[in-house]
GROMACS .gro file of C-alpha atoms in nm:
model
  209
    1UNK     CA    1  11.448  15.943  17.892
    2UNK     CA    2  11.240  16.194  17.698
    3UNK     CA    3  10.896  16.054  17.605
    4UNK     CA    4  10.822  16.014  17.235
    5UNK     CA    5  10.466  16.021  17.105
    6UNK     CA    6  10.447  16.231  16.788
    7UNK     CA    7  10.766  16.363  16.633
    8UNK     CA    8  10.765  16.606  16.341
    9UNK     CA    9  11.120  16.675  16.231
   10UNK     CA   10  11.360  16.677  15.937
   11UNK     CA   11  11.439  16.332  15.802
   12UNK     CA   12  11.710  16.191  15.578
   13UNK     CA   13  11.737  15.874  15.375
   14UNK     CA   14  12.035  15.637  15.378
   15UNK     CA   15  11.961  15.399  15.091
   16UNK     CA   16  12.199  15.125  15.206
   17UNK     CA   17  12.133  14.776  15.342
   18UNK     CA   18  12.332  14.602  15.617
   19UNK     CA   19  12.458  14.917  15.791
   20UNK     CA   20  12.639  14.749  16.079
   21UNK     CA   21  12.752  14.876  16.416
   22UNK     CA   22  13.116  14.884  16.305
   23UNK     CA   23  13.015  15.133  16.037
   24UNK     CA   24  12.793  15.332  16.271
   25UNK     CA   25  13.091  15.391  16.501
   26UNK     CA   26  13.439  15.253  16.420
   27UNK     CA   27  13.598  15.070  16.713
   28UNK     CA   28  13.888  15.314  16.746
   29UNK     CA   29  13.653  15.585  16.876
   30UNK     CA   30  13.508  15.373  17.152
   31UNK     CA   31  13.801  15.454  17.381
   32UNK     CA   32  13.670  15.810  17.400
   33UNK     CA   33  13.441  15.904  17.692
   34UNK     CA   34  13.075  15.953  17.607
   35UNK     CA   35  13.106  16.311  17.730
   36UNK     CA   36  13.293  16.414  17.414
   37UNK     CA   37  12.977  16.348  17.212
   38UNK     CA   38  12.968  16.037  16.995
   39UNK     CA   39  12.769  16.211  16.722
   40UNK     CA   40  13.093  16.334  16.563
   41UNK     CA   41  13.194  15.970  16.504
   42UNK     CA   42  12.867  15.859  16.340
   43UNK     CA   43  12.944  15.672  16.015
   44UNK     CA   44  13.284  15.839  16.029
   45UNK     CA   45  13.457  15.626  15.765
   46UNK     CA   46  13.153  15.565  15.544
   47UNK     CA   47  13.085  15.934  15.492
   48UNK     CA   48  13.438  16.006  15.367
   49UNK     CA   49  13.606  15.964  15.031
   50UNK     CA   50  13.933  15.787  14.952
   51UNK     CA   51  14.133  16.097  15.048
   52UNK     CA   52  13.964  16.124  15.388
   53UNK     CA   53  13.751  16.426  15.307
   54UNK     CA   54  13.374  16.439  15.341
   55UNK     CA   55  13.194  16.283  15.045
   56UNK     CA   56  12.956  16.557  14.930
   57UNK     CA   57  12.724  16.298  14.776
   58UNK     CA   58  12.680  16.102  15.099
   59UNK     CA   59  12.335  16.148  15.254
   60UNK     CA   60  12.449  16.269  15.596
   61UNK     CA   61  12.680  16.526  15.439
   62UNK     CA   62  12.406  16.703  15.245
   63UNK     CA   63  12.301  17.057  15.343
   64UNK     CA   64  12.057  17.045  15.634
   65UNK     CA   65  12.136  16.683  15.723
   66UNK     CA   66  12.278  16.796  16.056
   67UNK     CA   67  11.922  16.890  16.159
   68UNK     CA   68  11.777  16.548  16.083
   69UNK     CA   69  11.615  16.358  16.368
   70UNK     CA   70  11.479  16.071  16.159
   71UNK     CA   71  11.686  15.830  15.949
   72UNK     CA   72  11.536  15.593  15.689
   73UNK     CA   73  11.748  15.303  15.572
   74UNK     CA   74  11.724  14.954  15.425
   75UNK     CA   75  11.711  14.608  15.580
   76UNK     CA   76  11.936  14.471  15.854
   77UNK     CA   77  12.022  14.807  16.008
   78UNK     CA   78  12.245  14.781  16.314
   79UNK     CA   79  12.368  14.428  16.248
   80UNK     CA   80  12.707  14.315  16.371
   81UNK     CA   81  12.865  14.354  16.713
   82UNK     CA   82  12.658  14.441  17.018
   83UNK     CA   83  12.829  14.776  17.088
   84UNK     CA   84  12.583  15.016  17.247
   85UNK     CA   85  12.808  15.298  17.131
   86UNK     CA   86  12.647  15.262  16.787
   87UNK     CA   87  12.322  15.385  16.940
   88UNK     CA   88  12.507  15.656  17.134
   89UNK     CA   89  12.645  15.787  16.804
   90UNK     CA   90  12.297  15.816  16.656
   91UNK     CA   91  12.141  15.970  16.968
   92UNK     CA   92  12.430  16.214  17.017
   93UNK     CA   93  12.399  16.298  16.648
   94UNK     CA   94  12.043  16.416  16.712
   95UNK     CA   95  11.844  16.116  16.588
   96UNK     CA   96  11.530  16.004  16.770
   97UNK     CA   97  11.403  15.748  16.519
   98UNK     CA   98  11.550  15.503  16.268
   99UNK     CA   99  11.317  15.344  16.011
  100UNK     CA  100  11.413  15.022  15.832
  101UNK     CA  101  11.263  14.688  15.722
  102UNK     CA  102  11.465  14.503  15.987
  103UNK     CA  103  11.717  14.565  16.263
  104UNK     CA  104  11.989  14.377  16.444
  105UNK     CA  105  11.820  14.240  16.757
  106UNK     CA  106  12.069  14.376  17.009
  107UNK     CA  107  12.087  14.711  16.832
  108UNK     CA  108  11.708  14.749  16.848
  109UNK     CA  109  11.703  14.668  17.220
  110UNK     CA  110  11.987  14.913  17.288
  111UNK     CA  111  11.805  15.175  17.083
  112UNK     CA  112  11.488  15.158  17.292
  113UNK     CA  113  11.689  15.171  17.615
  114UNK     CA  114  11.836  15.501  17.494
  115UNK     CA  115  11.512  15.658  17.373
  116UNK     CA  116  11.572  15.584  17.002
  117UNK     CA  117  11.272  15.442  16.815
  118UNK     CA  118  11.349  15.149  16.578
  119UNK     CA  119  11.045  15.156  16.348
  120UNK     CA  120  11.003  14.846  16.130
  121UNK     CA  121  10.840  14.894  15.789
  122UNK     CA  122  10.785  14.676  15.484
  123UNK     CA  123  11.064  14.688  15.228
  124UNK     CA  124  10.839  14.851  14.966
  125UNK     CA  125  10.738  15.116  15.218
  126UNK     CA  126  11.102  15.182  15.305
  127UNK     CA  127  11.171  15.246  14.937
  128UNK     CA  128  10.875  15.484  14.915
  129UNK     CA  129  11.003  15.679  15.213
  130UNK     CA  130  11.356  15.685  15.072
  131UNK     CA  131  11.220  15.827  14.746
  132UNK     CA  132  11.039  16.098  14.944
  133UNK     CA  133  11.357  16.183  15.134
  134UNK     CA  134  11.600  16.231  14.847
  135UNK     CA  135  11.691  16.556  15.021
  136UNK     CA  136  11.630  16.654  15.381
  137UNK     CA  137  11.252  16.674  15.420
  138UNK     CA  138  11.004  16.691  15.704
  139UNK     CA  139  10.863  16.363  15.830
  140UNK     CA  140  10.607  16.286  16.098
  141UNK     CA  141  10.657  15.985  16.323
  142UNK     CA  142  10.338  15.899  16.513
  143UNK     CA  143  10.413  15.636  16.775
  144UNK     CA  144  10.058  15.658  16.912
  145UNK     CA  145   9.902  15.549  16.581
  146UNK     CA  146  10.220  15.380  16.453
  147UNK     CA  147  10.215  15.579  16.130
  148UNK     CA  148  10.482  15.760  15.927
  149UNK     CA  149  10.414  16.052  15.693
  150UNK     CA  150  10.660  16.214  15.451
  151UNK     CA  151  10.541  16.430  15.162
  152UNK     CA  152  10.260  16.228  14.996
  153UNK     CA  153  10.374  15.899  15.151
  154UNK     CA  154  10.198  15.752  15.453
  155UNK     CA  155  10.282  15.407  15.586
  156UNK     CA  156  10.244  15.208  15.904
  157UNK     CA  157  10.522  15.060  16.114
  158UNK     CA  158  10.554  14.793  16.379
  159UNK     CA  159  10.731  14.781  16.714
  160UNK     CA  160  10.735  14.549  17.013
  161UNK     CA  161  10.440  14.657  17.237
  162UNK     CA  162  10.658  14.670  17.548
  163UNK     CA  163  10.913  14.889  17.368
  164UNK     CA  164  10.630  15.114  17.249
  165UNK     CA  165  10.512  15.161  17.607
  166UNK     CA  166  10.864  15.243  17.724
  167UNK     CA  167  10.920  15.502  17.451
  168UNK     CA  168  10.578  15.665  17.488
  169UNK     CA  169  10.642  15.718  17.859
  170UNK     CA  170  11.018  15.774  17.851
  171UNK     CA  171  11.066  15.470  18.077
  172UNK     CA  172  11.372  15.252  18.120
  173UNK     CA  173  11.355  14.895  18.253
  174UNK     CA  174  11.353  15.012  18.616
  175UNK     CA  175  11.065  15.249  18.545
  176UNK     CA  176  10.874  14.962  18.383
  177UNK     CA  177  10.926  14.749  18.692
  178UNK     CA  178  10.807  15.031  18.920
  179UNK     CA  179  10.468  15.025  18.749
  180UNK     CA  180  10.413  14.698  18.936
  181UNK     CA  181  10.527  14.834  19.274
  182UNK     CA  182  10.198  14.747  19.445
  183UNK     CA  183  10.213  14.386  19.327
  184UNK     CA  184  10.579  14.361  19.428
  185UNK     CA  185  10.503  14.494  19.777
  186UNK     CA  186  10.208  14.256  19.817
  187UNK     CA  187  10.420  13.959  19.711
  188UNK     CA  188  10.702  14.059  19.946
  189UNK     CA  189  10.457  14.082  20.236
  190UNK     CA  190  10.302  13.742  20.161
  191UNK     CA  191  10.643  13.584  20.120
  192UNK     CA  192  10.769  13.727  20.451
  193UNK     CA  193  10.459  13.597  20.630
  194UNK     CA  194  10.493  13.251  20.479
  195UNK     CA  195  10.869  13.220  20.525
  196UNK     CA  196  10.959  13.443  20.819
  197UNK     CA  197  11.278  13.248  20.875
  198UNK     CA  198  11.410  13.362  20.534
  199UNK     CA  199  11.419  13.728  20.637
  200UNK     CA  200  11.719  13.860  20.824
  201UNK     CA  201  11.640  14.039  21.151
  202UNK     CA  202  11.582  14.408  21.088
  203UNK     CA  203  11.577  14.368  20.710
  204UNK     CA  204  11.328  14.566  20.501
  205UNK     CA  205  11.090  14.390  20.267
  206UNK     CA  206  11.238  14.365  19.917
  207UNK     CA  207  10.957  14.558  19.752
  208UNK     CA  208  10.955  14.847  19.996
  209UNK     CA  209  11.130  15.180  19.950
   0.00000   0.00000   0.00000
C-alpha cells in the first residue's frame, strides 16, 4: 500500500448520517471483477434522481468532485454488511481518507487494510468541516499530528494507534508481523531446541525465510 502521512487534496462533504455499505456499492455490482474499477459504482443509486439521471445537487456530482480524495460525512459511516467492496468503491473512486464521527467497525478495518484512512472526529467538528466544504475545497489531512485543516477550520481526529502505524508506513498485516521477524526467529529456535521431537526431519524453522 502507498504510505500516508500528510495529504493535501480536494475534499467534498456528504452531509448524511448512516451511509451504509449497501449504499456505497449496491449488491448487483459485486458480481463484477475488481479490474473494471469499482469507483464507477460508488453511491450509484444515491447519486441519481427518480428518473435514473445524475442528481445535480448531490455532493459527488458537483463540478470538481471527481478530483476529491477526502470525504467528510456524518456519524455511522460504513454501517451495514461487511462487504469489502464498499471500500474498493471509495479507493477506486480516488478517495484516500473518509472523515466522520463514527464508522462501522468492519468497514473501518477494511478501510485501513486498503490504505483508506477512517478519521474519527467529534460531531461538532464534522459539522464545521462540512460547512467549510460546501463546494469542493482543499483540505489537509495530517496523520502524523492527527490534524485536519480546511479553510479556517482546524480540528483533531482519532485513530487506532496500530492502524495509524500501518497507514503511515503503507503496511498490511503481514508487513506488521514482519517487523517482529527477529523475535519470531528467536522463538522458533528456542521452541525447536526445547521440543526437537515436534519438528519434522528436514523442516525449516517456522520463523525463517
